[in-house]
Coordinates of C-alpha atoms in Angstrom, one line a residue:
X877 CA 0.0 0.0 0.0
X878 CA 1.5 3.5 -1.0
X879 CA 1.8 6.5 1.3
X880 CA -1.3 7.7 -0.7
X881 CA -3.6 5.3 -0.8
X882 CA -2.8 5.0 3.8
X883 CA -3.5 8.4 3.8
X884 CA -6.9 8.2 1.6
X885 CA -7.8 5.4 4.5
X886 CA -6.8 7.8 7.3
X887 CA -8.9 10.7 5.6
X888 CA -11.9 8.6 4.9
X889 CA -11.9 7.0 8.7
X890 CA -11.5 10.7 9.9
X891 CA -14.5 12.8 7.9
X892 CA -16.9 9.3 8.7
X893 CA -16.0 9.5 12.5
X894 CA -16.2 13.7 12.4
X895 CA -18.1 14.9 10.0
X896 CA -18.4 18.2 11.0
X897 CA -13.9 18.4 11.7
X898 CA -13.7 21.5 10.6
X899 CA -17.0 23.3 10.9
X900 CA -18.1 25.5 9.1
X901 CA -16.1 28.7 8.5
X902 CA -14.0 28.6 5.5
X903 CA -10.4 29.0 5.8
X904 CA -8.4 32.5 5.9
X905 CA -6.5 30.8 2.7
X906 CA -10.5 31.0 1.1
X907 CA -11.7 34.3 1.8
X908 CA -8.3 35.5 0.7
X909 CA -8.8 33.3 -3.1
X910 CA -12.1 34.6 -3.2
X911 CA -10.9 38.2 -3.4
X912 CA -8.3 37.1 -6.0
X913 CA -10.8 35.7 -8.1
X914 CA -13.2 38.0 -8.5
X915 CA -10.3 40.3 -9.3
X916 CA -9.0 38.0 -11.8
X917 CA -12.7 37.9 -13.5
X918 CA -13.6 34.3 -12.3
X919 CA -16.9 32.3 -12.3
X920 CA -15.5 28.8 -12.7
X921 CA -13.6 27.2 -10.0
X922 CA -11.5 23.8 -10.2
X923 CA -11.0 23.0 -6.1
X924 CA -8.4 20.5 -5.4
X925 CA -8.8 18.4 -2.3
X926 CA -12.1 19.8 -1.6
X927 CA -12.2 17.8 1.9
X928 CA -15.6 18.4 3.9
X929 CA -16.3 21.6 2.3
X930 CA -16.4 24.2 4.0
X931 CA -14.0 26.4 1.4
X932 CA -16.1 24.6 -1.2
X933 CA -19.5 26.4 -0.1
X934 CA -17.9 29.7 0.5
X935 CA -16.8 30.1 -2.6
X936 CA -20.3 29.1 -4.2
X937 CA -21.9 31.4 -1.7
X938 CA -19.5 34.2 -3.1
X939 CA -20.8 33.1 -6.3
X940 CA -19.0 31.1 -8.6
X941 CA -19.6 27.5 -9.6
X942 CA -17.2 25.0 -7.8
X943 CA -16.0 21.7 -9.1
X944 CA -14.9 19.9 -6.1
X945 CA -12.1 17.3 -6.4
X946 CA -12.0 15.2 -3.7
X947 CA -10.4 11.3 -3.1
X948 CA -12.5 10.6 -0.2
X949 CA -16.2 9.9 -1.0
X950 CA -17.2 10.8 2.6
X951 CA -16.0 14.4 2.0
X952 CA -17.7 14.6 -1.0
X953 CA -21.2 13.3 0.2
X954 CA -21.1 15.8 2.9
X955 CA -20.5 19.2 0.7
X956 CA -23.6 17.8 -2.1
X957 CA -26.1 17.2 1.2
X958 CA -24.5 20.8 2.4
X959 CA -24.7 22.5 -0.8
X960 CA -28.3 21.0 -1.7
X961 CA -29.4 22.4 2.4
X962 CA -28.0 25.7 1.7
X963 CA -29.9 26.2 -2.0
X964 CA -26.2 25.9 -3.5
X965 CA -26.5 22.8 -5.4
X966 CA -26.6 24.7 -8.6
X967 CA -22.8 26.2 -7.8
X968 CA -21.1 23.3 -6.6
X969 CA -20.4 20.1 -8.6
X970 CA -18.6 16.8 -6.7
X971 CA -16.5 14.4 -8.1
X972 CA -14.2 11.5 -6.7
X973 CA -10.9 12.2 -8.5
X974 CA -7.5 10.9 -7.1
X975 CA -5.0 14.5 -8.2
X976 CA -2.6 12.0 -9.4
X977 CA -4.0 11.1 -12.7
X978 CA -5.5 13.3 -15.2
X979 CA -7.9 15.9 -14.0
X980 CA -11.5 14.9 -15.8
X981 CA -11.6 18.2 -17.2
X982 CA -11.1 19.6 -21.1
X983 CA -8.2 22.2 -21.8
X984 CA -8.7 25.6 -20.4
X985 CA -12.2 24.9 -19.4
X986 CA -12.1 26.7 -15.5
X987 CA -11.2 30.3 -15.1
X988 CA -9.1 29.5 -11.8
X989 CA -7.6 26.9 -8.9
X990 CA -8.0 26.5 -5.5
X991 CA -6.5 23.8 -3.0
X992 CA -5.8 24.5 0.4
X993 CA -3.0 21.9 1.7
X994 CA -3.2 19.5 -0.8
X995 CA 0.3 20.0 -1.8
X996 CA 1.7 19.1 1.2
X997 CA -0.2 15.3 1.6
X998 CA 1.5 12.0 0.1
X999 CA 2.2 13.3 -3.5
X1000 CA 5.7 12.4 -4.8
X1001 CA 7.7 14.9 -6.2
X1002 CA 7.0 13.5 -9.9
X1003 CA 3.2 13.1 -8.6
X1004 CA 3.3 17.0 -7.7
X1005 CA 5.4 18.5 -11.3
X1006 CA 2.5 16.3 -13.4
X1007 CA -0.6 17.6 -11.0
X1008 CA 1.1 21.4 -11.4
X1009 CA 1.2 20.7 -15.3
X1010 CA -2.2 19.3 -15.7
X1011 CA -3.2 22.6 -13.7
X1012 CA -1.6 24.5 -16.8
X1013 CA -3.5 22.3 -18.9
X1014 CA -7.2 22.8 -17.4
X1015 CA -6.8 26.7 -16.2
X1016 CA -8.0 28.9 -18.9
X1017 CA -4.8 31.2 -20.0
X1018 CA -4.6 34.0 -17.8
X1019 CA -6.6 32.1 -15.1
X1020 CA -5.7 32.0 -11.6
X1021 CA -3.7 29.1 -9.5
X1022 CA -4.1 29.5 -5.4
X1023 CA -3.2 27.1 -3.3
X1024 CA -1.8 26.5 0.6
X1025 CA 0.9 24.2 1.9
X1026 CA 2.8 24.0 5.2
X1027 CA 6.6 24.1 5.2
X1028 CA 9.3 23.0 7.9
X1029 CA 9.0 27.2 9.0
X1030 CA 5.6 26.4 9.6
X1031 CA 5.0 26.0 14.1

């Protein structure tokens, strides 16, 4: 079993035992990413490691349409039943998607990027450099990359 597929486990045993981990307030990295994408002209959002959502629905409620990307179906059921209680179905789309193979999207076909600590999990160095280029590939030209990770500076 690969460092991944341990850490899909732990993630999938963690948002089925607390569904509700992170609550509801999305993260300083999200309000921040909304701002740059509504300067950036953005209605189409491609989020990476979407978790339990609570990043996901902020950014629907600030209105754009999310794609949320998640490996962990748990994660994912909660933001649809979330999204459908707070009338945001129509803004957020789910899918199951491990980041290490091709994103299930066409060329250029979202307007920006969003992943908040995804690029610090279980993802190889190779893993990483082919998830960065497939972001080139699916991130309309003068679209908008944001993303989060922790570093050894980090406390």
């Amino acid at each position: 079993m690969t460092a991944a597929d341990e850490q899909r486990q732990h993630w999938s045993a963690t948002f089925a035992a607390h569904p509700e981990m992170y609550g509801d307030e999305p993260s300083e990295a999200a309000v921040a990413a909304a701002d740059v994408f509504a300067d950036a002209g953005a209605t189409t959002v491609l989020e990476l490691g979407a978790g339990q959502g609570r990043d996901t629905l902020y950014l629907a409620r600030r209105g754009l349409h999310v794609h949320a990307l998640d490996y962990v179906p748990e994660g994912l059921d909660a933001i649809d039943a979330k999204a459908g209680a707070a009338g945001l179905a129509d803004r957020v789309t789910v899918e199951i998607h491990d980041v290490r193979q091709r994103l299930p999207f066409a060329d250029a076909e979202v307007d920006a990027s969003y992943s908040h600590m995804l690029l610090c999990m279980a993802l190889t160095t190779p893993e990483l450099e082919r998830l960065v280029a497939e972001l080139g590939r699916v991130v309309r030209p003068g679209g908008v990359v944001v993303y989060t990770a922790r570093t050894t500076d980090d406390a």
